[in-house]
Every structure is written in structure tokens, then in C-alpha cells.
Amino acid sequence: MNKGTVKFFNDTKGFGFIKDAESTKEYFVHVSGCKDEIQENDEVTFDLEEGKKGLNAVNVKLV
């Protein structure tokens, strides 16, 4: 389980990016991978899963 911060999230389009707290890498997140509703600057935990264009954040939950 990784920890990070929601850097950007577009409610209308249903996607955004999460910045990993340890590596500072950014990962794509889609609303379908969220367990909770998220907004920019929320602290979250997440898993990583291989997607079409690299790693995606899934099982995203608020801390």
C-alpha cells in the first residue's frame, strides 16, 4: 500500500493524478479505481496496477 497526495482531480472527466509520498512519482487515477470520493490535496493510500500507458493508482482510499 502506497501513500500519496491527490495532485489533480477532474470530477467532470473522472480522472486525475496522485503524487507518491516516497518516490514523488505521479500516477494516473481514474474514478473507477477509487473507493472514496477524492479531491485535490487529499491524503490517500493506493495500490498500483499496470494500465495501458503505465502504472495506475487503484484501490484509492482517503487517509
PDB file of N, CA, C and O in Angstrom:
ATOM      1  N   MET A   1       0.851  -1.185   0.000  1.00  0.00           N
ATOM      2  CA  MET A   1       0.000   0.000   0.000  1.00  0.00           C
ATOM      3  C   MET A   1       0.889   1.239   0.000  1.00  0.00           C
ATOM      4  O   MET A   1       1.771   1.380   0.827  1.00  0.00           O
ATOM      5  N   ASN A   2       0.653   2.132  -0.955  1.00  0.00           N
ATOM      6  CA  ASN A   2       1.416   3.369  -1.081  1.00  0.00           C
ATOM      7  C   ASN A   2       0.628   4.523  -0.487  1.00  0.00           C
ATOM      8  O   ASN A   2      -0.597   4.477  -0.416  1.00  0.00           O
ATOM      9  N   LYS A   3       1.349   5.571  -0.085  1.00  0.00           N
ATOM     10  CA  LYS A   3       0.705   6.781   0.413  1.00  0.00           C
ATOM     11  C   LYS A   3       1.059   7.924  -0.515  1.00  0.00           C
ATOM     12  O   LYS A   3       2.156   7.962  -1.070  1.00  0.00           O
ATOM     13  N   GLY A   4       0.120   8.853  -0.657  1.00  0.00           N
ATOM     14  CA  GLY A   4       0.385   9.991  -1.513  1.00  0.00           C
ATOM     15  C   GLY A   4      -0.654  11.075  -1.352  1.00  0.00           C
ATOM     16  O   GLY A   4      -1.521  11.010  -0.484  1.00  0.00           O
ATOM     17  N   THR A   5      -0.548  12.087  -2.228  1.00  0.00           N
ATOM     18  CA  THR A   5      -1.443  13.239  -2.220  1.00  0.00           C
ATOM     19  C   THR A   5      -2.049  13.398  -3.607  1.00  0.00           C
ATOM     20  O   THR A   5      -1.342  13.265  -4.606  1.00  0.00           O
ATOM     21  N   VAL A   6      -3.339  13.693  -3.641  1.00  0.00           N
ATOM     22  CA  VAL A   6      -4.004  13.940  -4.917  1.00  0.00           C
ATOM     23  C   VAL A   6      -3.511  15.289  -5.434  1.00  0.00           C
ATOM     24  O   VAL A   6      -3.758  16.328  -4.823  1.00  0.00           O
ATOM     25  N   LYS A   7      -2.774  15.267  -6.545  1.00  0.00           N
ATOM     26  CA  LYS A   7      -2.222  16.495  -7.106  1.00  0.00           C
ATOM     27  C   LYS A   7      -3.267  17.214  -7.951  1.00  0.00           C
ATOM     28  O   LYS A   7      -3.362  18.430  -7.938  1.00  0.00           O
ATOM     29  N   PHE A   8      -4.059  16.440  -8.693  1.00  0.00           N
ATOM     30  CA  PHE A   8      -5.076  16.997  -9.591  1.00  0.00           C
ATOM     31  C   PHE A   8      -6.186  15.974  -9.726  1.00  0.00           C
ATOM     32  O   PHE A   8      -5.914  14.779  -9.800  1.00  0.00           O
ATOM     33  N   PHE A   9      -7.441  16.423  -9.719  1.00  0.00           N
ATOM     34  CA  PHE A   9      -8.548  15.516  -9.995  1.00  0.00           C
ATOM     35  C   PHE A   9      -9.684  16.287 -10.628  1.00  0.00           C
ATOM     36  O   PHE A   9     -10.133  17.301 -10.081  1.00  0.00           O
ATOM     37  N   ASN A  10     -10.145  15.834 -11.788  1.00  0.00           N
ATOM     38  CA  ASN A  10     -11.236  16.464 -12.518  1.00  0.00           C
ATOM     39  C   ASN A  10     -12.491  15.633 -12.307  1.00  0.00           C
ATOM     40  O   ASN A  10     -12.621  14.543 -12.861  1.00  0.00           O
ATOM     41  N   ASP A  11     -13.423  16.139 -11.497  1.00  0.00           N
ATOM     42  CA  ASP A  11     -14.673  15.415 -11.210  1.00  0.00           C
ATOM     43  C   ASP A  11     -15.487  15.162 -12.467  1.00  0.00           C
ATOM     44  O   ASP A  11     -16.091  14.109 -12.624  1.00  0.00           O
ATOM     45  N   THR A  12     -15.508  16.127 -13.357  1.00  0.00           N
ATOM     46  CA  THR A  12     -16.321  16.021 -14.569  1.00  0.00           C
ATOM     47  C   THR A  12     -15.837  14.890 -15.466  1.00  0.00           C
ATOM     48  O   THR A  12     -16.626  14.093 -15.969  1.00  0.00           O
ATOM     49  N   LYS A  13     -14.525  14.813 -15.659  1.00  0.00           N
ATOM     50  CA  LYS A  13     -13.953  13.782 -16.538  1.00  0.00           C
ATOM     51  C   LYS A  13     -13.640  12.490 -15.794  1.00  0.00           C
ATOM     52  O   LYS A  13     -13.439  11.451 -16.409  1.00  0.00           O
ATOM     53  N   GLY A  14     -13.552  12.550 -14.461  1.00  0.00           N
ATOM     54  CA  GLY A  14     -13.366  11.346 -13.660  1.00  0.00           C
ATOM     55  C   GLY A  14     -11.953  10.798 -13.612  1.00  0.00           C
ATOM     56  O   GLY A  14     -11.753   9.604 -13.456  1.00  0.00           O
ATOM     57  N   PHE A  15     -10.963  11.682 -13.738  1.00  0.00           N
ATOM     58  CA  PHE A  15      -9.582  11.214 -13.627  1.00  0.00           C
ATOM     59  C   PHE A  15      -8.692  12.297 -13.031  1.00  0.00           C
ATOM     60  O   PHE A  15      -9.084  13.446 -12.909  1.00  0.00           O
ATOM     61  N   GLY A  16      -7.479  11.879 -12.668  1.00  0.00           N
ATOM     62  CA  GLY A  16      -6.513  12.819 -12.123  1.00  0.00           C
ATOM     63  C   GLY A  16      -5.179  12.149 -11.897  1.00  0.00           C
ATOM     64  O   GLY A  16      -4.890  11.105 -12.493  1.00  0.00           O
ATOM     65  N   PHE A  17      -4.374  12.741 -11.017  1.00  0.00           N
ATOM     66  CA  PHE A  17      -3.038  12.222 -10.730  1.00  0.00           C
ATOM     67  C   PHE A  17      -2.762  12.270  -9.231  1.00  0.00           C
ATOM     68  O   PHE A  17      -3.170  13.207  -8.543  1.00  0.00           O
ATOM     69  N   ILE A  18      -2.061  11.251  -8.766  1.00  0.00           N
ATOM     70  CA  ILE A  18      -1.654  11.161  -7.361  1.00  0.00           C
ATOM     71  C   ILE A  18      -0.133  11.182  -7.311  1.00  0.00           C
ATOM     72  O   ILE A  18       0.533  10.465  -8.066  1.00  0.00           O
ATOM     73  N   LYS A  19       0.414  12.010  -6.426  1.00  0.00           N
ATOM     74  CA  LYS A  19       1.862  12.093  -6.245  1.00  0.00           C
ATOM     75  C   LYS A  19       2.253  11.204  -5.075  1.00  0.00           C
ATOM     76  O   LYS A  19       1.761  11.383  -3.964  1.00  0.00           O
ATOM     77  N   ASP A  20       3.119  10.231  -5.325  1.00  0.00           N
ATOM     78  CA  ASP A  20       3.575   9.290  -4.307  1.00  0.00           C
ATOM     79  C   ASP A  20       4.404  10.032  -3.260  1.00  0.00           C
ATOM     80  O   ASP A  20       5.281  10.827  -3.605  1.00  0.00           O
ATOM     81  N   ALA A  21       4.139   9.767  -1.980  1.00  0.00           N
ATOM     82  CA  ALA A  21       4.830  10.457  -0.882  1.00  0.00           C
ATOM     83  C   ALA A  21       6.314  10.104  -0.813  1.00  0.00           C
ATOM     84  O   ALA A  21       7.136  10.939  -0.469  1.00  0.00           O
ATOM     85  N   GLU A  22       6.680   8.859  -1.141  1.00  0.00           N
ATOM     86  CA  GLU A  22       8.070   8.430  -1.011  1.00  0.00           C
ATOM     87  C   GLU A  22       8.890   8.712  -2.266  1.00  0.00           C
ATOM     88  O   GLU A  22       9.958   9.290  -2.194  1.00  0.00           O
ATOM     89  N   SER A  23       8.398   8.286  -3.420  1.00  0.00           N
ATOM     90  CA  SER A  23       9.186   8.409  -4.652  1.00  0.00           C
ATOM     91  C   SER A  23       8.941   9.721  -5.379  1.00  0.00           C
ATOM     92  O   SER A  23       9.695  10.075  -6.265  1.00  0.00           O
ATOM     93  N   THR A  24       7.904  10.458  -5.028  1.00  0.00           N
ATOM     94  CA  THR A  24       7.448  11.685  -5.682  1.00  0.00           C
ATOM     95  C   THR A  24       7.054  11.459  -7.144  1.00  0.00           C
ATOM     96  O   THR A  24       6.853  12.417  -7.881  1.00  0.00           O
ATOM     97  N   LYS A  25       6.909  10.197  -7.563  1.00  0.00           N
ATOM     98  CA  LYS A  25       6.398   9.914  -8.904  1.00  0.00           C
ATOM     99  C   LYS A  25       4.907  10.202  -8.916  1.00  0.00           C
ATOM    100  O   LYS A  25       4.249  10.177  -7.873  1.00  0.00           O
ATOM    101  N   GLU A  26       4.384  10.490 -10.106  1.00  0.00           N
ATOM    102  CA  GLU A  26       2.954  10.747 -10.242  1.00  0.00           C
ATOM    103  C   GLU A  26       2.295   9.597 -10.979  1.00  0.00           C
ATOM    104  O   GLU A  26       2.845   9.082 -11.952  1.00  0.00           O
ATOM    105  N   TYR A  27       1.123   9.206 -10.497  1.00  0.00           N
ATOM    106  CA  TYR A  27       0.391   8.085 -11.084  1.00  0.00           C
ATOM    107  C   TYR A  27      -1.009   8.518 -11.483  1.00  0.00           C
ATOM    108  O   TYR A  27      -1.672   9.270 -10.754  1.00  0.00           O
ATOM    109  N   PHE A  28      -1.441   8.039 -12.637  1.00  0.00           N
ATOM    110  CA  PHE A  28      -2.786   8.299 -13.141  1.00  0.00           C
ATOM    111  C   PHE A  28      -3.801   7.592 -12.254  1.00  0.00           C
ATOM    112  O   PHE A  28      -3.563   6.474 -11.810  1.00  0.00           O
ATOM    113  N   VAL A  29      -4.920   8.248 -12.000  1.00  0.00           N
ATOM    114  CA  VAL A  29      -6.014   7.623 -11.248  1.00  0.00           C
ATOM    115  C   VAL A  29      -7.321   7.904 -11.981  1.00  0.00           C
ATOM    116  O   VAL A  29      -7.558   9.023 -12.445  1.00  0.00           O
ATOM    117  N   HIS A  30      -8.146   6.874 -12.128  1.00  0.00           N
ATOM    118  CA  HIS A  30      -9.473   7.008 -12.726  1.00  0.00           C
ATOM    119  C   HIS A  30     -10.500   6.787 -11.639  1.00  0.00           C
ATOM    120  O   HIS A  30     -10.254   6.038 -10.688  1.00  0.00           O
ATOM    121  N   VAL A  31     -11.656   7.425 -11.773  1.00  0.00           N
ATOM    122  CA  VAL A  31     -12.706   7.331 -10.753  1.00  0.00           C
ATOM    123  C   VAL A  31     -13.081   5.869 -10.483  1.00  0.00           C
ATOM    124  O   VAL A  31     -13.450   5.524  -9.356  1.00  0.00           O
ATOM    125  N   SER A  32     -12.948   5.002 -11.461  1.00  0.00           N
ATOM    126  CA  SER A  32     -13.283   3.584 -11.269  1.00  0.00           C
ATOM    127  C   SER A  32     -12.315   2.890 -10.306  1.00  0.00           C
ATOM    128  O   SER A  32     -12.633   1.839  -9.763  1.00  0.00           O
ATOM    129  N   GLY A  33     -11.135   3.488 -10.065  1.00  0.00           N
ATOM    130  CA  GLY A  33     -10.159   2.915  -9.153  1.00  0.00           C
ATOM    131  C   GLY A  33     -10.228   3.492  -7.748  1.00  0.00           C
ATOM    132  O   GLY A  33      -9.381   3.200  -6.910  1.00  0.00           O
ATOM    133  N   CYS A  34     -11.256   4.316  -7.498  1.00  0.00           N
ATOM    134  CA  CYS A  34     -11.381   4.981  -6.193  1.00  0.00           C
ATOM    135  C   CYS A  34     -12.425   4.292  -5.323  1.00  0.00           C
ATOM    136  O   CYS A  34     -13.526   4.004  -5.775  1.00  0.00           O
ATOM    137  N   LYS A  35     -12.073   4.040  -4.072  1.00  0.00           N
ATOM    138  CA  LYS A  35     -13.018   3.505  -3.085  1.00  0.00           C
ATOM    139  C   LYS A  35     -13.777   4.647  -2.414  1.00  0.00           C
ATOM    140  O   LYS A  35     -14.892   4.476  -1.960  1.00  0.00           O
ATOM    141  N   ASP A  36     -13.137   5.820  -2.301  1.00  0.00           N
ATOM    142  CA  ASP A  36     -13.740   7.004  -1.699  1.00  0.00           C
ATOM    143  C   ASP A  36     -13.737   8.121  -2.734  1.00  0.00           C
ATOM    144  O   ASP A  36     -12.971   8.086  -3.691  1.00  0.00           O
ATOM    145  N   GLU A  37     -14.583   9.141  -2.526  1.00  0.00           N
ATOM    146  CA  GLU A  37     -14.536  10.318  -3.381  1.00  0.00           C
ATOM    147  C   GLU A  37     -13.302  11.122  -2.995  1.00  0.00           C
ATOM    148  O   GLU A  37     -13.061  11.372  -1.817  1.00  0.00           O
ATOM    149  N   ILE A  38     -12.517  11.519  -4.001  1.00  0.00           N
ATOM    150  CA  ILE A  38     -11.285  12.262  -3.725  1.00  0.00           C
ATOM    151  C   ILE A  38     -11.330  13.639  -4.363  1.00  0.00           C
ATOM    152  O   ILE A  38     -12.064  13.871  -5.317  1.00  0.00           O
ATOM    153  N   GLN A  39     -10.527  14.545  -3.784  1.00  0.00           N
ATOM    154  CA  GLN A  39     -10.382  15.907  -4.283  1.00  0.00           C
ATOM    155  C   GLN A  39      -8.909  16.264  -4.235  1.00  0.00           C
ATOM    156  O   GLN A  39      -8.117  15.588  -3.575  1.00  0.00           O
ATOM    157  N   GLU A  40      -8.554  17.358  -4.909  1.00  0.00           N
ATOM    158  CA  GLU A  40      -7.171  17.819  -4.876  1.00  0.00           C
ATOM    159  C   GLU A  40      -6.711  18.046  -3.444  1.00  0.00           C
ATOM    160  O   GLU A  40      -7.482  18.490  -2.602  1.00  0.00           O
ATOM    161  N   ASN A  41      -5.458  17.695  -3.171  1.00  0.00           N
ATOM    162  CA  ASN A  41      -4.781  17.848  -1.877  1.00  0.00           C
ATOM    163  C   ASN A  41      -5.211  16.840  -0.819  1.00  0.00           C
ATOM    164  O   ASN A  41      -4.746  16.923   0.314  1.00  0.00           O
ATOM    165  N   ASP A  42      -6.083  15.881  -1.154  1.00  0.00           N
ATOM    166  CA  ASP A  42      -6.438  14.824  -0.204  1.00  0.00           C
ATOM    167  C   ASP A  42      -5.253  13.879  -0.005  1.00  0.00           C
ATOM    168  O   ASP A  42      -4.533  13.570  -0.946  1.00  0.00           O
ATOM    169  N   GLU A  43      -5.055  13.423   1.230  1.00  0.00           N
ATOM    170  CA  GLU A  43      -4.073  12.400   1.543  1.00  0.00           C
ATOM    171  C   GLU A  43      -4.742  11.048   1.309  1.00  0.00           C
ATOM    172  O   GLU A  43      -5.843  10.810   1.820  1.00  0.00           O
ATOM    173  N   VAL A  44      -4.086  10.176   0.550  1.00  0.00           N
ATOM    174  CA  VAL A  44      -4.700   8.893   0.191  1.00  0.00           C
ATOM    175  C   VAL A  44      -3.701   7.744   0.299  1.00  0.00           C
ATOM    176  O   VAL A  44      -2.493   7.951   0.333  1.00  0.00           O
ATOM    177  N   THR A  45      -4.247   6.533   0.360  1.00  0.00           N
ATOM    178  CA  THR A  45      -3.449   5.320   0.190  1.00  0.00           C
ATOM    179  C   THR A  45      -3.935   4.671  -1.102  1.00  0.00           C
ATOM    180  O   THR A  45      -5.092   4.852  -1.503  1.00  0.00           O
ATOM    181  N   PHE A  46      -3.041   3.928  -1.760  1.00  0.00           N
ATOM    182  CA  PHE A  46      -3.403   3.331  -3.044  1.00  0.00           C
ATOM    183  C   PHE A  46      -2.477   2.169  -3.391  1.00  0.00           C
ATOM    184  O   PHE A  46      -1.386   2.047  -2.842  1.00  0.00           O
ATOM    185  N   ASP A  47      -2.961   1.331  -4.297  1.00  0.00           N
ATOM    186  CA  ASP A  47      -2.156   0.261  -4.873  1.00  0.00           C
ATOM    187  C   ASP A  47      -1.840   0.657  -6.309  1.00  0.00           C
ATOM    188  O   ASP A  47      -2.475   1.555  -6.869  1.00  0.00           O
ATOM    189  N   LEU A  48      -0.866  -0.030  -6.909  1.00  0.00           N
ATOM    190  CA  LEU A  48      -0.515   0.232  -8.304  1.00  0.00           C
ATOM    191  C   LEU A  48      -0.839  -0.971  -9.161  1.00  0.00           C
ATOM    192  O   LEU A  48      -0.658  -2.116  -8.744  1.00  0.00           O
ATOM    193  N   GLU A  49      -1.336  -0.695 -10.364  1.00  0.00           N
ATOM    194  CA  GLU A  49      -1.708  -1.747 -11.299  1.00  0.00           C
ATOM    195  C   GLU A  49      -1.283  -1.307 -12.693  1.00  0.00           C
ATOM    196  O   GLU A  49      -1.424  -0.144 -13.054  1.00  0.00           O
ATOM    197  N   GLU A  50      -0.764  -2.231 -13.479  1.00  0.00           N
ATOM    198  CA  GLU A  50      -0.322  -1.914 -14.836  1.00  0.00           C
ATOM    199  C   GLU A  50      -1.525  -1.551 -15.698  1.00  0.00           C
ATOM    200  O   GLU A  50      -2.517  -2.266 -15.737  1.00  0.00           O
ATOM    201  N   GLY A  51      -1.438  -0.414 -16.370  1.00  0.00           N
ATOM    202  CA  GLY A  51      -2.504   0.043 -17.263  1.00  0.00           C
ATOM    203  C   GLY A  51      -1.985   0.129 -18.685  1.00  0.00           C
ATOM    204  O   GLY A  51      -0.877  -0.310 -18.986  1.00  0.00           O
ATOM    205  N   LYS A  52      -2.766   0.722 -19.563  1.00  0.00           N
ATOM    206  CA  LYS A  52      -2.390   0.843 -20.975  1.00  0.00           C
ATOM    207  C   LYS A  52      -1.150   1.698 -21.174  1.00  0.00           C
ATOM    208  O   LYS A  52      -0.353   1.437 -22.062  1.00  0.00           O
ATOM    209  N   LYS A  53      -1.004   2.731 -20.336  1.00  0.00           N
ATOM    210  CA  LYS A  53       0.115   3.668 -20.510  1.00  0.00           C
ATOM    211  C   LYS A  53       1.025   3.714 -19.297  1.00  0.00           C
ATOM    212  O   LYS A  53       1.603   4.749 -18.982  1.00  0.00           O
ATOM    213  N   GLY A  54       1.137   2.615 -18.566  1.00  0.00           N
ATOM    214  CA  GLY A  54       1.998   2.598 -17.384  1.00  0.00           C
ATOM    215  C   GLY A  54       1.210   2.249 -16.135  1.00  0.00           C
ATOM    216  O   GLY A  54       0.103   1.728 -16.215  1.00  0.00           O
ATOM    217  N   LEU A  55       1.790   2.562 -14.993  1.00  0.00           N
ATOM    218  CA  LEU A  55       1.157   2.220 -13.722  1.00  0.00           C
ATOM    219  C   LEU A  55       0.022   3.180 -13.387  1.00  0.00           C
ATOM    220  O   LEU A  55       0.153   4.390 -13.564  1.00  0.00           O
ATOM    221  N   ASN A  56      -1.083   2.609 -12.906  1.00  0.00           N
ATOM    222  CA  ASN A  56      -2.243   3.386 -12.478  1.00  0.00           C
ATOM    223  C   ASN A  56      -2.494   3.157 -10.996  1.00  0.00           C
ATOM    224  O   ASN A  56      -2.276   2.061 -10.491  1.00  0.00           O
ATOM    225  N   ALA A  57      -2.980   4.181 -10.319  1.00  0.00           N
ATOM    226  CA  ALA A  57      -3.377   4.055  -8.919  1.00  0.00           C
ATOM    227  C   ALA A  57      -4.775   3.419  -8.863  1.00  0.00           C
ATOM    228  O   ALA A  57      -5.677   3.851  -9.567  1.00  0.00           O
ATOM    229  N   VAL A  58      -4.912   2.376  -8.037  1.00  0.00           N
ATOM    230  CA  VAL A  58      -6.202   1.704  -7.844  1.00  0.00           C
ATOM    231  C   VAL A  58      -6.431   1.506  -6.346  1.00  0.00           C
ATOM    232  O   VAL A  58      -5.512   1.673  -5.546  1.00  0.00           O
ATOM    233  N   ASN A  59      -7.641   1.145  -5.972  1.00  0.00           N
ATOM    234  CA  ASN A  59      -7.999   0.963  -4.567  1.00  0.00           C
ATOM    235  C   ASN A  59      -7.658   2.208  -3.742  1.00  0.00           C
ATOM    236  O   ASN A  59      -7.134   2.116  -2.629  1.00  0.00           O
ATOM    237  N   VAL A  60      -7.949   3.358  -4.320  1.00  0.00           N
ATOM    238  CA  VAL A  60      -7.608   4.644  -3.681  1.00  0.00           C
ATOM    239  C   VAL A  60      -8.596   4.929  -2.544  1.00  0.00           C
ATOM    240  O   VAL A  60      -9.798   4.917  -2.729  1.00  0.00           O
ATOM    241  N   LYS A  61      -8.028   5.172  -1.353  1.00  0.00           N
ATOM    242  CA  LYS A  61      -8.840   5.447  -0.155  1.00  0.00           C
ATOM    243  C   LYS A  61      -8.285   6.673   0.549  1.00  0.00           C
ATOM    244  O   LYS A  61      -7.080   6.886   0.603  1.00  0.00           O
ATOM    245  N   LEU A  62      -9.184   7.450   1.166  1.00  0.00           N
ATOM    246  CA  LEU A  62      -8.768   8.582   1.962  1.00  0.00           C
ATOM    247  C   LEU A  62      -8.100   8.099   3.240  1.00  0.00           C
ATOM    248  O   LEU A  62      -8.468   7.077   3.795  1.00  0.00           O
ATOM    249  N   VAL A  63      -7.101   8.859   3.697  1.00  0.00           N
ATOM    250  CA  VAL A  63      -6.407   8.506   4.941  1.00  0.00           C
ATOM    251  C   VAL A  63      -7.173   9.067   6.112  1.00  0.00           C
ATOM    252  O   VAL A  63      -7.642  10.164   6.094  1.00  0.00           O
TER     253      VAL A  63
END
